[in-house]
Amino acid sequence: MNADPKFLSTHATVDAAAVAPLPNSRKVYVAGSRPDLRVPMREIHQSDTPASFGFEPNPPVWVYDTSGPYTDPQASIDIRSGLACPRAGWIRERGDTEALAGPTSAYGLERLNDPKLAELRFQLHRKPRRALPGRNVTQMHYARQGIVTPEMEFVAIRENLRRQEYLRTLADAGPTGQRMAALLGRQHPGQSFGASIPAEITPEFVRDEIARGRAILPANINHPESEPMIIGRNFLVKINANIGNSAVTSSIGEEVEKMTWAIRWGGDTVMDLSTGKHIHETREWIIRNSPVPIGTVPLYQALEKVHGKAEELTWEIYRDTLIEQAEQGVDYFTIHAGVRLPFVPMTANRLTGIVSRGGSIMAKWCLAHHKESFLYTRFDEICEIMKAYDVAFSLGDGLRPGSIYDANDEAQLAELKTLGELTQIAWRHDVQTMIEGPGHVPLHMVKENMDLQLEQCHEAPFYTLGPLTTDIAPGYDHITSGIGAANIGWYGTAMLCYVTPKEHLGLPDKNDVKDGIITYKIAAHAADLAKGHPGAQIRDNALSKARFEFRWADQFNLGLDPDKARAFHDETLPKESSKVAHFCSMCGPHFCSMKITQEVRDYAARQGIAEPGAALAQGMQVKAVEFMRRGAELYHKE
Amino acid sequence: MNADPKFLSTHATVDAAAVAPLPNSRKVYVAGSRPDLRVPMREIHQSDTPASFGFEPNPPVWVYDTSGPYTDPQASIDIRSGLACPRAGWIRERGDTEALAGPTSAYGLERLNDPKLAELRFQLHRKPRRALPGRNVTQMHYARQGIVTPEMEFVAIRENLRRQEYLRTLADAGPTGQRMAALLGRQHPGQSFGASIPAEITPEFVRDEIARGRAILPANINHPESEPMIIGRNFLVKINANIGNSAVTSSIGEEVEKMTWAIRWGGDTVMDLSTGKHIHETREWIIRNSPVPIGTVPLYQALEKVHGKAEELTWEIYRDTLIEQAEQGVDYFTIHAGVRLPFVPMTANRLTGIVSRGGSIMAKWCLAHHKESFLYTRFDEICEIMKAYDVAFSLGDGLRPGSIYDANDEAQLAELKTLGELTQIAWRHDVQTMIEGPGHVPLHMVKENMDLQLEQCHEAPFYTLGPLTTDIAPGYDHITSGIGAANIGWYGTAMLCYVTPKEHLGLPDKNDVKDGIITYKIAAHAADLAKGHPGAQIRDNALSKARFEFRWADQFNLGLDPDKARAFHDETLPKESSKVAHFCSMCGPHFCSMKITQEVRDYAARQGIAEPGAALAQGMQVKAVEFMRRGAELYHKE
């Protein structure tokens, strides 16, 4: 049973676990240039360094926060009314859109007027918006006209995480603060393979990256609930979480909870891949309650409309589906327009053929009609729809390899080249575009994917699924793919689509969603460190300092999953006293390497060898950014 | 309570879960040049391809098997009497060792004669052996004299996994078999960064690699229960699992069970890092029941003998401990001889100081006495002991970085250089040697570790802990480190020391041990594929073929963890009928991409486009190896 009236009628909030703030964390908002521009971040508080390690206060650490209002105790959450709309005013004041009388898609109207759906339907009182005739409302269009939108300023502030103010404030607080700033701000110089990551992200830089197509800011005008974020090689690496019910399992309520659960742990965008009944209604509930961009594969729903018979798909049905979803507020569409008739036979020699659902649907259609794909022939018309709502393209890799055997083969690379051609068409319409990538690829062939994508898709953001670096671990494909994801993220991929432990075996439940998210947050952060993304190392430095000083709670709370870290520690040393114990279960109280290290340090200090950071703090400039830039050299000079 | 009399008196077998053969798997033995040389492998049986995909029988797949007699239904397991001794005859017939009257270490005798330990003691009736005066019994010594030992032949057979016979037998079985051989044997050419991996491993190649120090074959003459294995850059990448109780937790019985559990899932060696009471007795139980090499850190026990007071350590106590453990049969010792007095102050500026237990113990000793480490000054004497029992060196990285902040710093690299010098001393004694590596290293700085190690340690095998590529995920460090492990394995590391989810938080239980092992098997296999290790892709190809053909049980059984794969599938589609269903829970019965792919293939076939493998099978030579070599070109020509 897909519907879930009980949930919809009575279940006004998501489960407590998904809305409680994380331990010792506080939701903070950084003000932009206008009162309605408030950028959310998470402030993690730390305890002081114990006297045995030389007392000092430890500053809170600011981290990127995707969880939206759900972790803000001030916000009242009622999923029946949906989230507040931070972007509504920005969209309206641009004066280039109009509120429609109602849905303009045939299917949207049909669902709206179907009384049987009353109890399932989200009660939206707002009308859908569309660009005024002849207007283009994409962020890329504004960017190319030199306009810095509030959305662009929002992501600039968001990406910086107040790093410079943070370190400067510390450095201004006397020698201890200077030491702390030098220590936390210190970072290894990265290897970014030709990316152009600035020391600080300015709104103008954001505009320029979007204008040249190197980044996208998915922001459908019908999704004013969203908090702007950016996807591009010169920004923090992002991750996507897939949710969605299928013919065999799960309900609307479960999918909304999966979404809130996914963003709690760090999902930057969420794709709703539902294939079952009530796709339209499920999607509405998800979008109205989502602070992150929502992506879909419209082809899945179009297929439902022709009862799963791919050959019966028509451009008209597909077109109506695009409009239906654009007017609900979907922020990006996966469109498999690169699956062309001549490429289909190239897959016959594969071990695992076509594993992408969208790719196989279009392949079947092409063969049944022996005609070129309508997604390819109608691409200009699709662009017209995208720019009327600012839906971004995620050009699907319908011919991605489904096994190590098929990696980087003729079919895959032929499609990639076509996606590059389509990117240029989309850009002629000022439509934001990213490119989807594989799949299953052995470690040594991953970089070829990135290099070809950069070259053939003109630096449009790459958005990859893993890749999985081996086929032999069903049940652990979050790990087989997390390895590939960290590598391709390092090489330049802008967003990593997570894979859960259930990949190839079943549909993910909430535990699987969390495992997938945390694994991909690890991959994305490992990539940020490897690229040398400014400030990426602050959290590592703070956590390791806490670890060294036996500040157990701080170590848990600075991690990606404080709950699990604490639970694991409890298994061996459950007593609360152990959380301040100056030993750990690995060595026990009897002997402890950290303790000995402290003695080494005291000895060295007596010999006049400076403590961590002190060497850097001596004679450093006041500007905190400087430490970071110079950190590298100092590091080598030491 | 560390002892566990109940277990020891009554618990004659390990738990059923650890001894049952894996699903559809059979233990097979490949005969060597002599009747007592039988090399164990695991044969995984597959079902036939269903008619809907064109009926064909699928050959069993042979995989490397570390589980020893425990998964052999013929073997009777009684851990009170320990395992049979396949190597006993080989050691005896070399005529260069003698059976001693009993333990020659003071501590070994003391424990043997302590009546209070009677109920804890393993009843070993065999006497310890030692080299005859003036003799050197290391595999390296034999190798350098041009002797190919049975141990060397054993590992040669073991590494090849009968690959050539396997593919040749298939290819000789007519067109279908030729297609199958071409398909399973096909592999991407790898990038091995200068490794010299032959198409087939010969006993002579094993001898040569050991002779030049590029590989080690850990095989203490007092551990005749062990099944020979090899650790070297030109062989399959191996993994180690750490077990061991501590002052705060776990018992002898638990440690033996962790060992059998670890080898069931693929541990190639096991390190016993016990630090609590009864270390001596725990170790005896583990070694007597272990078919894999056992490593230890003798310094931990030496420290126990001086009640945890590092400054009270003496060469005499340490020396006695080496002999005690060598006579029990420990196959390799981690010895932190690179932690030199002048390097200690280099760690004062670190964020996390010295995190290696062994490293900090020696640092404290050096400082307390303001003297050079006795491990360094007595290194020649240590070599004399090692070669009398064939204990291999694992030169410890006592100064490894404990945080991203400290990665690749002066202290770490100074120690690495010293380990290279010590390697040459060990080699002068014909003592087998490998080098331990970090630790915490960001992704882009991992390769520098490998390159420096190859250069400064003269290609002695590298044995790394991870490395962890970020510090921010306590509770998931099997993943933060699995990413680094796959990469450094690809670059040339010979053995990967696993990290469990409990790292930094607590002691691993059986679930953690399994998660760590599977994660590291993934990393090692991803590395083998990336290096282009011959035949590494056969298992991936077979599993992906099963996946494409909806042979669910085969997909589960060919994976690293059949139990979890099946359990995950059951969660969504519990019915046994679903295990043969031609759809999966991702798309449901209504629509399935694999089904569509089959239609595409039929269409292409009608157009005269060949099926997978057929193109390769056409006009190929009979010798199956040929396909693999040529696979690469064909792959690019397709």
Coordinates of C-alpha atoms in Angstrom, one line a residue, chain A residues 104-357:
Chain A
T104 CA -0.7 24.0 -16.8
S105 CA 0.2 20.3 -17.4
A106 CA -2.7 18.0 -18.3
Y107 CA -1.5 15.5 -15.7
G108 CA -1.0 18.0 -13.0
L109 CA -4.6 19.2 -13.5
E110 CA -5.9 15.7 -13.6
R111 CA -4.3 14.9 -10.2
L112 CA -5.5 18.1 -8.7
N113 CA -9.1 17.5 -9.7
D114 CA -9.1 13.8 -8.7
P115 CA -11.3 13.6 -5.5
K116 CA -9.9 10.1 -4.7
L117 CA -6.5 11.8 -4.1
A118 CA -7.8 14.3 -1.5
E119 CA -6.5 12.5 1.5
L120 CA -3.1 12.0 -0.1
R121 CA -2.7 15.5 -1.5
F122 CA -0.4 18.1 0.0
Q123 CA -2.6 21.2 0.5
L124 CA -0.7 23.9 -1.4
H125 CA -2.4 27.2 -1.6
R126 CA 0.3 28.9 -3.6
K127 CA 0.0 29.0 -7.4
P128 CA 2.8 27.7 -9.6
R129 CA 5.0 30.4 -11.3
R130 CA 6.4 30.6 -14.7
A131 CA 8.6 33.0 -16.6
L132 CA 6.8 35.8 -18.4
P133 CA 6.6 35.3 -22.1
G134 CA 10.0 35.7 -23.7
R135 CA 11.8 35.9 -20.3
N136 CA 14.6 33.6 -19.1
V137 CA 14.7 33.1 -15.4
T138 CA 17.8 30.9 -14.9
Q139 CA 20.6 31.8 -12.6
M140 CA 22.9 31.3 -15.6
H141 CA 21.0 33.9 -17.5
Y142 CA 21.2 36.4 -14.7
A143 CA 24.9 35.6 -14.3
R144 CA 25.7 36.2 -17.9
Q145 CA 24.0 39.6 -17.7
G146 CA 26.3 40.4 -14.8
I147 CA 23.6 40.2 -12.2
V148 CA 24.6 38.9 -8.7
T149 CA 21.4 37.4 -7.4
P150 CA 20.7 36.9 -3.6
E151 CA 21.0 33.2 -4.3
M152 CA 24.6 33.8 -5.5
E153 CA 25.5 35.9 -2.5
F154 CA 23.9 33.2 -0.3
V155 CA 26.2 30.4 -1.6
A156 CA 29.3 32.6 -1.4
I157 CA 28.7 33.2 2.3
R158 CA 27.8 29.5 2.7
E159 CA 30.9 28.2 1.0
N160 CA 33.2 30.4 3.1
L161 CA 31.9 29.2 6.4
R162 CA 33.0 32.5 8.0
R163 CA 36.6 31.1 7.9
Q164 CA 38.4 34.4 7.7
E165 CA 36.4 36.1 10.4
Y166 CA 36.8 33.0 12.5
L167 CA 40.6 32.9 12.3
R168 CA 40.9 36.6 12.5
T169 CA 38.8 36.8 15.6
L170 CA 41.0 34.1 17.2
A171 CA 44.2 35.8 16.1
D172 CA 43.1 39.1 17.6
A173 CA 42.6 37.5 21.0
G174 CA 46.3 37.5 22.0
P175 CA 49.1 35.0 21.8
T176 CA 47.0 31.9 22.8
G177 CA 44.4 32.9 20.2
Q178 CA 47.1 33.4 17.6
R179 CA 48.5 30.0 18.4
M180 CA 45.1 28.5 18.1
A181 CA 44.4 30.3 14.8
A182 CA 47.8 29.1 13.4
L183 CA 47.1 25.6 14.5
L184 CA 43.5 25.3 13.3
G185 CA 44.1 27.2 10.1
R186 CA 47.2 25.3 9.1
Q187 CA 46.7 23.1 6.0
H188 CA 48.7 21.0 3.6
P189 CA 48.9 22.5 0.1
G190 CA 46.6 20.5 -2.2
Q191 CA 46.8 19.0 -5.7
S192 CA 43.7 20.2 -7.5
F193 CA 44.6 19.1 -11.1
G194 CA 44.0 22.6 -12.5
A195 CA 41.0 23.7 -10.6
S196 CA 40.8 27.4 -9.7
I197 CA 39.8 27.5 -6.1
P198 CA 40.1 31.1 -4.6
A199 CA 41.2 31.7 -1.0
E200 CA 37.8 33.3 -0.4
I201 CA 34.6 32.8 -2.4
T202 CA 33.1 36.2 -3.4
P203 CA 29.5 36.6 -4.8
E204 CA 31.2 37.9 -8.0
F205 CA 33.2 34.7 -8.3
V206 CA 30.0 32.6 -7.9
R207 CA 28.4 34.7 -10.7
D208 CA 31.4 34.2 -13.0
E209 CA 31.6 30.4 -12.4
I210 CA 27.8 30.1 -13.2
A211 CA 28.1 32.4 -16.2
R212 CA 30.9 30.3 -17.8
G213 CA 29.0 27.0 -16.9
R214 CA 31.6 25.7 -14.5
A215 CA 29.1 25.7 -11.7
I216 CA 25.3 25.4 -11.3
L217 CA 23.0 26.8 -8.6
P218 CA 19.8 24.6 -8.9
A219 CA 16.9 26.9 -7.9
N220 CA 13.5 26.2 -9.5
I221 CA 11.3 29.3 -9.1
N222 CA 8.6 26.9 -7.8
H223 CA 10.9 25.7 -5.0
P224 CA 11.2 28.9 -2.9
E225 CA 11.6 26.7 0.2
S226 CA 15.2 25.8 -0.8
E227 CA 18.4 27.2 0.7
P228 CA 20.7 28.0 -2.2
M229 CA 23.7 25.7 -2.8
I230 CA 26.2 25.5 -5.6
I231 CA 27.7 22.6 -7.5
G232 CA 31.1 23.2 -9.2
R233 CA 34.7 22.0 -9.3
N234 CA 35.9 25.2 -7.5
F235 CA 33.6 24.8 -4.6
L236 CA 33.2 22.3 -1.8
V237 CA 32.5 18.8 -3.1
K238 CA 28.8 18.0 -2.7
I239 CA 26.9 14.8 -2.3
N240 CA 23.4 13.6 -3.4
A241 CA 21.2 11.1 -1.7
N242 CA 18.6 9.1 -3.8
I243 CA 15.3 8.2 -2.2
G244 CA 12.0 7.1 -3.7
N245 CA 9.5 4.3 -3.4
S246 CA 9.0 1.6 -6.0
A247 CA 6.2 -0.7 -7.1
V248 CA 7.3 -3.2 -4.4
T249 CA 7.9 -1.0 -1.3
S250 CA 7.5 2.0 0.9
S251 CA 5.1 4.9 1.4
I252 CA 4.9 8.7 1.1
G253 CA 5.5 9.2 4.8
E254 CA 8.7 7.0 4.6
E255 CA 10.0 9.0 1.7
V256 CA 9.5 12.4 3.4
E257 CA 11.3 10.9 6.5
K258 CA 14.1 9.6 4.3
M259 CA 14.6 13.1 2.9
T260 CA 14.7 14.8 6.3
W261 CA 17.0 12.0 7.5
A262 CA 19.3 12.4 4.5
I263 CA 19.8 16.2 4.9
R264 CA 20.3 15.8 8.7
W265 CA 23.5 13.8 7.9
G266 CA 24.7 16.0 5.1
G267 CA 22.9 15.3 1.8
D268 CA 23.3 18.5 -0.3
T269 CA 20.6 17.5 -2.8
V270 CA 18.1 14.7 -2.8
M271 CA 16.8 12.8 -5.9
D272 CA 13.3 11.4 -5.8
L273 CA 13.5 8.3 -7.9
S274 CA 10.0 7.0 -7.1
T275 CA 8.6 4.5 -9.7
G276 CA 5.5 3.3 -7.9
K277 CA 1.9 4.8 -7.7
H278 CA 1.3 8.3 -6.4
I279 CA 4.6 9.6 -7.8
H280 CA 3.1 13.0 -8.2
E281 CA 1.8 13.3 -4.7
T282 CA 4.9 11.8 -3.1
R283 CA 7.0 14.4 -4.9
E284 CA 4.8 17.3 -3.8
W285 CA 5.2 16.3 -0.1
I286 CA 9.0 16.0 -0.5
I287 CA 9.5 19.3 -2.3
R288 CA 7.3 21.3 0.0
N289 CA 9.3 20.1 3.0
S290 CA 12.8 20.1 1.4
P291 CA 15.4 22.9 2.1
V292 CA 17.7 21.2 -0.5
P293 CA 17.4 21.0 -4.2
I294 CA 15.3 18.1 -5.5
G295 CA 16.2 16.2 -8.6
T296 CA 14.1 13.7 -10.6
V297 CA 14.2 11.5 -13.7
P298 CA 11.0 12.6 -15.4
L299 CA 11.3 9.6 -17.8
Y300 CA 10.4 7.2 -14.9
Q301 CA 7.0 8.9 -14.4
A302 CA 6.4 9.2 -18.1
L303 CA 6.9 5.5 -18.3
E304 CA 4.3 5.0 -15.6
K305 CA 1.9 7.0 -17.7
V306 CA 2.2 4.5 -20.5
H307 CA 2.0 1.5 -18.1
G308 CA 5.6 0.6 -18.4
K309 CA 5.5 0.2 -22.2
A310 CA 8.6 2.1 -23.3
E311 CA 7.7 1.9 -27.0
E312 CA 4.4 3.8 -26.2
L313 CA 6.3 6.8 -24.9
T314 CA 5.6 10.0 -26.9
W315 CA 7.2 13.5 -26.9
E316 CA 3.8 14.9 -25.8
I317 CA 3.6 12.7 -22.7
Y318 CA 7.2 13.4 -21.8
R319 CA 6.8 17.2 -22.4
D320 CA 3.7 17.2 -20.2
T321 CA 5.7 15.4 -17.5
L322 CA 8.5 18.0 -17.6
I323 CA 6.0 20.8 -17.2
E324 CA 4.1 19.0 -14.4
Q325 CA 7.3 18.5 -12.4
A326 CA 8.8 21.9 -13.2
E327 CA 5.6 23.5 -11.8
Q328 CA 5.9 21.4 -8.6
G329 CA 9.4 22.8 -8.2
V330 CA 11.9 20.1 -9.2
D331 CA 15.3 21.8 -9.3
Y332 CA 17.1 19.5 -11.7
F333 CA 16.1 16.8 -14.3
T334 CA 18.1 13.8 -15.2
I335 CA 17.6 13.6 -19.0
H336 CA 19.2 10.8 -21.0
A337 CA 19.4 12.7 -24.2
G338 CA 22.8 11.2 -25.0
V339 CA 21.4 7.7 -25.6
R340 CA 21.2 7.9 -29.4
L341 CA 20.0 5.2 -31.8
P342 CA 23.5 4.6 -33.3
F343 CA 25.0 4.0 -29.9
V344 CA 22.5 1.3 -28.8
P345 CA 24.1 -1.5 -30.7
M346 CA 27.5 -0.6 -29.2
T347 CA 26.2 -2.1 -25.9
A348 CA 25.5 -5.5 -27.4
N349 CA 29.0 -6.7 -26.7
R350 CA 28.8 -5.7 -23.1
L351 CA 28.8 -8.0 -20.2
T352 CA 26.1 -6.1 -18.4
G353 CA 24.5 -4.2 -21.2
I354 CA 22.6 -1.1 -20.3
V355 CA 22.1 -0.8 -16.5
S356 CA 20.7 2.7 -16.4
R357 CA 16.9 2.5 -16.2

